[in-house]
Amino acid sequence: MNKNRRTLQMSIKTDKAAQNHQKGYNCAQAVACAFAEEMEIDESIIFKMMEGHGLGMGCMEGTCGAITGAVAVIGAIKSCGDIEKPVSKAATYKLTGELVKRFQEKNQATKCKDLKGIETGKVLRSCPGCIEDATAILEEILAE
């Protein structure tokens, strides 16, 4: 896939995730639901499953919802899906680790409360920005 085509696709997914957030989806729902077609899962099911991941899983105490939404997408797409012989975990963990690493490098944090500056008063990244970054990074990883 050439770079211009990949950029176009990233833009489409980023726009879809942003639109989801504007409709009231939380950060995890916004990212994960943008990839419903690729996951081959009904969007309403993804929406329900990701609802508890918003607001940093624990009222800003945990990992940014945009990251957890992206991690869920990687699992759904890359898992072998074989519950009798789950052999894809290591490869999936590698990809999700790469996603978290890239997000951390870009934003200096992965916890919602740190990104929002709850304790420091310094906002590192807004929710729309986190959604944009997690979606773009996810697209890059899936295209590699």
Short mmCIF file of N, CA and C in Angstrom, two decimals:
data_model
loop_
_atom_site.label_atom_id
_atom_site.label_comp_id
_atom_site.label_asym_id
_atom_site.label_seq_id
_atom_site.Cartn_x
_atom_site.Cartn_y
_atom_site.Cartn_z
N MET A 1 0.86 -1.18 0.00
CA MET A 1 0.00 0.00 0.00
C MET A 1 0.89 1.24 0.00
N ASN A 2 0.63 2.17 -0.90
CA ASN A 2 1.48 3.35 -0.93
C ASN A 2 1.12 4.31 0.20
N LYS A 3 2.04 5.22 0.49
CA LYS A 3 1.89 6.11 1.64
C LYS A 3 0.65 7.00 1.52
N ASN A 4 0.37 7.54 0.33
CA ASN A 4 -0.81 8.39 0.16
C ASN A 4 -2.09 7.64 0.45
N ARG A 5 -2.16 6.40 0.01
CA ARG A 5 -3.36 5.58 0.27
C ARG A 5 -3.49 5.33 1.77
N ARG A 6 -2.39 5.01 2.43
CA ARG A 6 -2.43 4.76 3.87
C ARG A 6 -2.87 6.02 4.62
N THR A 7 -2.36 7.17 4.23
CA THR A 7 -2.74 8.43 4.87
C THR A 7 -4.23 8.69 4.71
N LEU A 8 -4.77 8.41 3.53
CA LEU A 8 -6.19 8.59 3.28
C LEU A 8 -7.01 7.69 4.21
N GLN A 9 -6.59 6.43 4.33
CA GLN A 9 -7.31 5.51 5.21
C GLN A 9 -7.22 5.95 6.66
N MET A 10 -6.06 6.41 7.10
CA MET A 10 -5.92 6.88 8.47
C MET A 10 -6.86 8.05 8.70
N SER A 11 -6.93 8.92 7.73
CA SER A 11 -7.80 10.08 7.86
C SER A 11 -9.26 9.66 7.99
N ILE A 12 -9.69 8.69 7.21
CA ILE A 12 -11.07 8.21 7.27
C ILE A 12 -11.37 7.63 8.65
N LYS A 13 -10.49 6.81 9.16
CA LYS A 13 -10.71 6.21 10.49
C LYS A 13 -10.65 7.27 11.59
N THR A 14 -9.71 8.17 11.48
CA THR A 14 -9.60 9.24 12.47
C THR A 14 -10.86 10.10 12.47
N ASP A 15 -11.35 10.41 11.28
CA ASP A 15 -12.58 11.19 11.17
C ASP A 15 -13.77 10.43 11.76
N LYS A 16 -13.85 9.14 11.48
CA LYS A 16 -14.96 8.32 12.01
C LYS A 16 -14.90 8.29 13.54
N ALA A 17 -13.71 8.10 14.08
CA ALA A 17 -13.56 8.07 15.54
C ALA A 17 -13.94 9.43 16.14
N ALA A 18 -13.52 10.52 15.50
CA ALA A 18 -13.87 11.87 15.98
C ALA A 18 -15.39 12.08 15.93
N GLN A 19 -16.01 11.64 14.86
CA GLN A 19 -17.47 11.76 14.74
C GLN A 19 -18.17 10.95 15.84
N ASN A 20 -17.65 9.76 16.12
CA ASN A 20 -18.23 8.94 17.19
C ASN A 20 -18.17 9.69 18.52
N HIS A 21 -17.03 10.30 18.80
CA HIS A 21 -16.87 11.02 20.06
C HIS A 21 -17.83 12.21 20.13
N GLN A 22 -17.99 12.90 19.01
CA GLN A 22 -18.91 14.04 18.96
C GLN A 22 -20.35 13.60 19.18
N LYS A 23 -20.68 12.35 18.85
CA LYS A 23 -22.03 11.82 19.06
C LYS A 23 -22.25 11.39 20.52
N GLY A 24 -21.19 11.45 21.33
CA GLY A 24 -21.33 11.09 22.74
C GLY A 24 -20.67 9.78 23.13
N TYR A 25 -20.01 9.12 22.19
CA TYR A 25 -19.27 7.90 22.54
C TYR A 25 -18.12 8.29 23.47
N ASN A 26 -17.76 7.42 24.40
CA ASN A 26 -16.56 7.70 25.19
C ASN A 26 -15.34 7.42 24.31
N CYS A 27 -14.15 7.69 24.82
CA CYS A 27 -12.94 7.57 24.00
C CYS A 27 -12.71 6.15 23.50
N ALA A 28 -12.93 5.16 24.36
CA ALA A 28 -12.74 3.77 23.96
C ALA A 28 -13.76 3.37 22.90
N GLN A 29 -15.01 3.75 23.10
CA GLN A 29 -16.05 3.44 22.13
C GLN A 29 -15.77 4.13 20.79
N ALA A 30 -15.32 5.37 20.84
CA ALA A 30 -15.07 6.14 19.62
C ALA A 30 -14.03 5.44 18.75
N VAL A 31 -12.94 5.01 19.35
CA VAL A 31 -11.88 4.34 18.59
C VAL A 31 -12.32 2.96 18.13
N ALA A 32 -12.77 2.13 19.05
CA ALA A 32 -13.09 0.74 18.70
C ALA A 32 -14.23 0.66 17.68
N CYS A 33 -15.25 1.46 17.85
CA CYS A 33 -16.39 1.41 16.93
C CYS A 33 -16.02 1.86 15.52
N ALA A 34 -14.98 2.67 15.39
CA ALA A 34 -14.53 3.09 14.06
C ALA A 34 -13.99 1.91 13.25
N PHE A 35 -13.68 0.81 13.93
CA PHE A 35 -13.12 -0.37 13.28
C PHE A 35 -14.08 -1.56 13.31
N ALA A 36 -15.35 -1.31 13.48
CA ALA A 36 -16.34 -2.39 13.55
C ALA A 36 -16.28 -3.29 12.32
N GLU A 37 -16.17 -2.70 11.16
CA GLU A 37 -16.14 -3.48 9.92
C GLU A 37 -14.92 -4.41 9.88
N GLU A 38 -13.76 -3.88 10.24
CA GLU A 38 -12.54 -4.69 10.23
C GLU A 38 -12.59 -5.81 11.27
N MET A 39 -13.25 -5.55 12.39
CA MET A 39 -13.36 -6.57 13.44
C MET A 39 -14.47 -7.58 13.13
N GLU A 40 -15.33 -7.23 12.19
CA GLU A 40 -16.48 -8.07 11.84
C GLU A 40 -17.38 -8.31 13.06
N ILE A 41 -17.58 -7.22 13.82
CA ILE A 41 -18.44 -7.26 15.00
C ILE A 41 -19.43 -6.11 14.87
N ASP A 42 -20.68 -6.37 15.21
CA ASP A 42 -21.71 -5.34 15.16
C ASP A 42 -21.30 -4.18 16.06
N GLU A 43 -21.43 -2.97 15.55
CA GLU A 43 -21.00 -1.78 16.29
C GLU A 43 -21.70 -1.65 17.64
N SER A 44 -22.96 -2.04 17.73
CA SER A 44 -23.68 -1.92 19.01
C SER A 44 -23.07 -2.83 20.08
N ILE A 45 -22.53 -3.96 19.68
CA ILE A 45 -21.87 -4.86 20.64
C ILE A 45 -20.55 -4.25 21.11
N ILE A 46 -19.79 -3.71 20.18
CA ILE A 46 -18.53 -3.04 20.54
C ILE A 46 -18.82 -1.88 21.48
N PHE A 47 -19.85 -1.10 21.15
CA PHE A 47 -20.24 0.05 21.95
C PHE A 47 -20.50 -0.39 23.40
N LYS A 48 -21.25 -1.46 23.57
CA LYS A 48 -21.56 -1.96 24.92
C LYS A 48 -20.30 -2.45 25.63
N MET A 49 -19.48 -3.21 24.92
CA MET A 49 -18.29 -3.79 25.54
C MET A 49 -17.28 -2.73 25.98
N MET A 50 -17.20 -1.62 25.27
CA MET A 50 -16.21 -0.60 25.56
C MET A 50 -16.70 0.46 26.54
N GLU A 51 -17.98 0.41 26.91
CA GLU A 51 -18.54 1.47 27.75
C GLU A 51 -17.80 1.65 29.08
N GLY A 52 -17.40 0.58 29.71
CA GLY A 52 -16.71 0.67 30.99
C GLY A 52 -15.25 1.11 30.87
N HIS A 53 -14.76 1.23 29.64
CA HIS A 53 -13.37 1.64 29.43
C HIS A 53 -13.21 3.15 29.34
N GLY A 54 -14.30 3.87 29.27
CA GLY A 54 -14.22 5.32 29.20
C GLY A 54 -13.78 5.92 30.52
N LEU A 55 -13.33 7.13 30.47
CA LEU A 55 -12.89 7.88 31.65
C LEU A 55 -11.76 7.16 32.38
N GLY A 56 -10.90 6.52 31.60
CA GLY A 56 -9.70 5.91 32.17
C GLY A 56 -9.97 4.73 33.08
N MET A 57 -10.99 3.96 32.83
CA MET A 57 -11.32 2.77 33.63
C MET A 57 -11.12 3.03 35.13
N GLY A 58 -12.02 3.66 35.74
CA GLY A 58 -11.91 3.93 37.17
C GLY A 58 -11.87 5.41 37.44
N CYS A 59 -12.62 6.15 36.68
CA CYS A 59 -12.72 7.60 36.87
C CYS A 59 -11.36 8.28 36.79
N MET A 60 -10.69 8.07 35.68
CA MET A 60 -9.42 8.69 35.31
C MET A 60 -8.20 8.06 35.99
N GLU A 61 -8.37 7.02 36.71
CA GLU A 61 -7.23 6.41 37.40
C GLU A 61 -6.43 5.47 36.49
N GLY A 62 -7.04 4.98 35.42
CA GLY A 62 -6.40 3.97 34.60
C GLY A 62 -6.00 4.44 33.22
N THR A 63 -5.75 3.47 32.38
CA THR A 63 -5.28 3.72 31.02
C THR A 63 -6.32 4.47 30.21
N CYS A 64 -5.86 5.41 29.42
CA CYS A 64 -6.70 6.20 28.52
C CYS A 64 -7.62 5.28 27.72
N GLY A 65 -8.88 5.65 27.65
CA GLY A 65 -9.86 4.85 26.92
C GLY A 65 -9.55 4.72 25.45
N ALA A 66 -8.97 5.74 24.84
CA ALA A 66 -8.61 5.65 23.42
C ALA A 66 -7.60 4.53 23.20
N ILE A 67 -6.68 4.37 24.15
CA ILE A 67 -5.70 3.28 24.06
C ILE A 67 -6.40 1.94 24.23
N THR A 68 -7.26 1.81 25.24
CA THR A 68 -7.90 0.52 25.47
C THR A 68 -8.82 0.15 24.30
N GLY A 69 -9.43 1.14 23.68
CA GLY A 69 -10.23 0.87 22.49
C GLY A 69 -9.37 0.34 21.37
N ALA A 70 -8.21 0.94 21.16
CA ALA A 70 -7.29 0.49 20.12
C ALA A 70 -6.75 -0.91 20.41
N VAL A 71 -6.45 -1.18 21.68
CA VAL A 71 -5.97 -2.50 22.08
C VAL A 71 -7.05 -3.56 21.80
N ALA A 72 -8.29 -3.24 22.07
CA ALA A 72 -9.39 -4.17 21.79
C ALA A 72 -9.47 -4.48 20.30
N VAL A 73 -9.26 -3.48 19.47
CA VAL A 73 -9.28 -3.69 18.02
C VAL A 73 -8.17 -4.64 17.60
N ILE A 74 -6.97 -4.42 18.11
CA ILE A 74 -5.86 -5.31 17.76
C ILE A 74 -6.19 -6.74 18.15
N GLY A 75 -6.71 -6.93 19.35
CA GLY A 75 -7.07 -8.28 19.78
C GLY A 75 -8.11 -8.92 18.89
N ALA A 76 -9.13 -8.17 18.54
CA ALA A 76 -10.21 -8.71 17.71
C ALA A 76 -9.72 -9.06 16.30
N ILE A 77 -8.80 -8.27 15.78
CA ILE A 77 -8.32 -8.50 14.41
C ILE A 77 -7.20 -9.53 14.36
N LYS A 78 -6.31 -9.50 15.32
CA LYS A 78 -5.10 -10.34 15.25
C LYS A 78 -5.19 -11.67 16.00
N SER A 79 -6.16 -11.84 16.87
CA SER A 79 -6.28 -13.10 17.60
C SER A 79 -6.60 -14.24 16.64
N CYS A 80 -6.06 -15.41 16.94
CA CYS A 80 -6.39 -16.58 16.13
C CYS A 80 -7.84 -17.01 16.39
N GLY A 81 -8.39 -16.61 17.51
CA GLY A 81 -9.78 -16.94 17.83
C GLY A 81 -10.00 -18.39 18.22
N ASP A 82 -8.94 -19.14 18.41
CA ASP A 82 -9.05 -20.56 18.75
C ASP A 82 -9.01 -20.73 20.26
N ILE A 83 -10.16 -20.93 20.87
CA ILE A 83 -10.21 -21.03 22.33
C ILE A 83 -9.62 -22.35 22.84
N GLU A 84 -9.45 -23.32 21.98
CA GLU A 84 -8.83 -24.59 22.38
C GLU A 84 -7.31 -24.52 22.30
N LYS A 85 -6.80 -23.69 21.42
CA LYS A 85 -5.35 -23.56 21.24
C LYS A 85 -5.01 -22.09 20.96
N PRO A 86 -5.04 -21.27 22.00
CA PRO A 86 -4.80 -19.82 21.81
C PRO A 86 -3.32 -19.50 21.61
N VAL A 87 -2.88 -19.56 20.36
CA VAL A 87 -1.46 -19.41 20.05
C VAL A 87 -1.06 -18.02 19.58
N SER A 88 -2.00 -17.11 19.52
CA SER A 88 -1.67 -15.79 18.95
C SER A 88 -1.36 -14.72 20.01
N LYS A 89 -1.41 -15.08 21.28
CA LYS A 89 -1.23 -14.07 22.33
C LYS A 89 0.08 -13.31 22.23
N ALA A 90 1.18 -14.00 22.04
CA ALA A 90 2.49 -13.32 22.01
C ALA A 90 2.55 -12.27 20.91
N ALA A 91 2.07 -12.61 19.74
CA ALA A 91 2.08 -11.65 18.62
C ALA A 91 1.16 -10.47 18.91
N THR A 92 0.01 -10.74 19.50
CA THR A 92 -0.94 -9.67 19.84
C THR A 92 -0.35 -8.77 20.92
N TYR A 93 0.28 -9.37 21.93
CA TYR A 93 0.91 -8.57 22.98
C TYR A 93 2.00 -7.66 22.41
N LYS A 94 2.75 -8.16 21.45
CA LYS A 94 3.80 -7.35 20.82
C LYS A 94 3.20 -6.13 20.15
N LEU A 95 2.12 -6.33 19.41
CA LEU A 95 1.47 -5.21 18.72
C LEU A 95 0.86 -4.21 19.70
N THR A 96 0.20 -4.71 20.74
CA THR A 96 -0.41 -3.79 21.70
C THR A 96 0.66 -3.05 22.49
N GLY A 97 1.77 -3.72 22.77
CA GLY A 97 2.89 -3.05 23.44
C GLY A 97 3.46 -1.94 22.58
N GLU A 98 3.53 -2.18 21.28
CA GLU A 98 4.03 -1.16 20.35
C GLU A 98 3.08 0.03 20.31
N LEU A 99 1.79 -0.24 20.32
CA LEU A 99 0.80 0.85 20.31
C LEU A 99 0.95 1.72 21.55
N VAL A 100 1.04 1.09 22.71
CA VAL A 100 1.18 1.84 23.96
C VAL A 100 2.49 2.63 23.97
N LYS A 101 3.55 2.00 23.50
CA LYS A 101 4.86 2.67 23.45
C LYS A 101 4.81 3.93 22.58
N ARG A 102 4.23 3.82 21.39
CA ARG A 102 4.14 4.97 20.49
C ARG A 102 3.25 6.07 21.06
N PHE A 103 2.16 5.68 21.70
CA PHE A 103 1.28 6.67 22.31
C PHE A 103 2.03 7.39 23.43
N GLN A 104 2.73 6.65 24.26
CA GLN A 104 3.52 7.21 25.37
C GLN A 104 4.57 8.18 24.84
N GLU A 105 5.27 7.79 23.78
CA GLU A 105 6.30 8.65 23.20
C GLU A 105 5.70 9.96 22.70
N LYS A 106 4.53 9.88 22.10
CA LYS A 106 3.89 11.07 21.54
C LYS A 106 3.31 11.98 22.61
N ASN A 107 2.77 11.40 23.68
CA ASN A 107 2.01 12.19 24.66
C ASN A 107 2.59 12.23 26.07
N GLN A 108 3.68 11.55 26.32
CA GLN A 108 4.33 11.51 27.63
C GLN A 108 3.50 10.88 28.75
N ALA A 109 2.41 10.21 28.41
CA ALA A 109 1.58 9.56 29.42
C ALA A 109 0.62 8.59 28.74
N THR A 110 0.10 7.64 29.53
CA THR A 110 -0.94 6.74 29.04
C THR A 110 -2.15 6.70 29.97
N LYS A 111 -1.99 7.20 31.18
CA LYS A 111 -3.10 7.25 32.13
C LYS A 111 -3.96 8.48 31.88
N CYS A 112 -5.25 8.30 31.94
CA CYS A 112 -6.19 9.39 31.70
C CYS A 112 -5.90 10.59 32.62
N LYS A 113 -5.73 10.34 33.89
CA LYS A 113 -5.54 11.45 34.83
C LYS A 113 -4.26 12.24 34.54
N ASP A 114 -3.23 11.55 34.03
CA ASP A 114 -1.99 12.23 33.68
C ASP A 114 -2.15 13.04 32.40
N LEU A 115 -2.83 12.45 31.42
CA LEU A 115 -3.07 13.14 30.16
C LEU A 115 -3.91 14.41 30.38
N LYS A 116 -4.85 14.34 31.31
CA LYS A 116 -5.73 15.47 31.59
C LYS A 116 -5.17 16.42 32.64
N GLY A 117 -4.02 16.09 33.21
CA GLY A 117 -3.38 16.98 34.17
C GLY A 117 -4.14 17.12 35.48
N ILE A 118 -4.83 16.08 35.89
CA ILE A 118 -5.65 16.14 37.10
C ILE A 118 -4.82 16.53 38.33
N GLU A 119 -3.64 15.95 38.47
CA GLU A 119 -2.81 16.25 39.64
C GLU A 119 -1.81 17.37 39.39
N THR A 120 -1.42 17.57 38.15
CA THR A 120 -0.38 18.56 37.83
C THR A 120 -0.93 19.90 37.35
N GLY A 121 -2.18 19.89 36.86
CA GLY A 121 -2.76 21.08 36.27
C GLY A 121 -2.29 21.34 34.85
N LYS A 122 -1.45 20.46 34.32
CA LYS A 122 -0.92 20.60 32.96
C LYS A 122 -1.54 19.52 32.07
N VAL A 123 -2.42 19.95 31.16
CA VAL A 123 -3.04 19.01 30.23
C VAL A 123 -2.02 18.64 29.16
N LEU A 124 -1.76 17.33 29.03
CA LEU A 124 -0.83 16.85 28.02
C LEU A 124 -1.54 16.61 26.68
N ARG A 125 -2.80 16.14 26.74
CA ARG A 125 -3.55 15.87 25.51
C ARG A 125 -5.03 15.81 25.84
N SER A 126 -5.83 16.43 24.99
CA SER A 126 -7.29 16.42 25.14
C SER A 126 -7.84 15.06 24.73
N CYS A 127 -9.09 14.80 25.09
CA CYS A 127 -9.74 13.55 24.64
C CYS A 127 -9.76 13.46 23.11
N PRO A 128 -10.19 14.50 22.40
CA PRO A 128 -10.15 14.39 20.93
C PRO A 128 -8.74 14.11 20.40
N GLY A 129 -7.74 14.70 21.02
CA GLY A 129 -6.36 14.46 20.61
C GLY A 129 -5.93 13.03 20.88
N CYS A 130 -6.32 12.49 22.03
CA CYS A 130 -6.00 11.10 22.36
C CYS A 130 -6.66 10.14 21.38
N ILE A 131 -7.91 10.42 21.03
CA ILE A 131 -8.64 9.60 20.06
C ILE A 131 -7.93 9.65 18.71
N GLU A 132 -7.55 10.84 18.29
CA GLU A 132 -6.83 11.00 17.02
C GLU A 132 -5.52 10.22 17.03
N ASP A 133 -4.75 10.36 18.09
CA ASP A 133 -3.45 9.69 18.17
C ASP A 133 -3.60 8.18 18.22
N ALA A 134 -4.48 7.68 19.07
CA ALA A 134 -4.65 6.23 19.19
C ALA A 134 -5.13 5.63 17.87
N THR A 135 -6.04 6.31 17.20
CA THR A 135 -6.55 5.82 15.92
C THR A 135 -5.46 5.81 14.86
N ALA A 136 -4.70 6.88 14.77
CA ALA A 136 -3.62 6.96 13.77
C ALA A 136 -2.55 5.91 14.03
N ILE A 137 -2.16 5.74 15.27
CA ILE A 137 -1.16 4.74 15.62
C ILE A 137 -1.68 3.34 15.31
N LEU A 138 -2.93 3.09 15.65
CA LEU A 138 -3.55 1.80 15.35
C LEU A 138 -3.53 1.53 13.86
N GLU A 139 -3.90 2.51 13.06
CA GLU A 139 -3.88 2.35 11.61
C GLU A 139 -2.48 2.01 11.11
N GLU A 140 -1.47 2.70 11.65
CA GLU A 140 -0.09 2.43 11.26
C GLU A 140 0.29 0.99 11.58
N ILE A 141 -0.03 0.55 12.77
CA ILE A 141 0.32 -0.80 13.21
C ILE A 141 -0.40 -1.86 12.37
N LEU A 142 -1.65 -1.65 12.09
CA LEU A 142 -2.40 -2.63 11.29
C LEU A 142 -1.90 -2.67 9.85
N ALA A 143 -1.33 -1.57 9.36
CA ALA A 143 -0.84 -1.52 7.99
C ALA A 143 0.57 -2.09 7.84
N GLU A 144 1.27 -2.26 8.95
CA GLU A 144 2.67 -2.73 8.89
C GLU A 144 2.75 -4.22 8.65
#
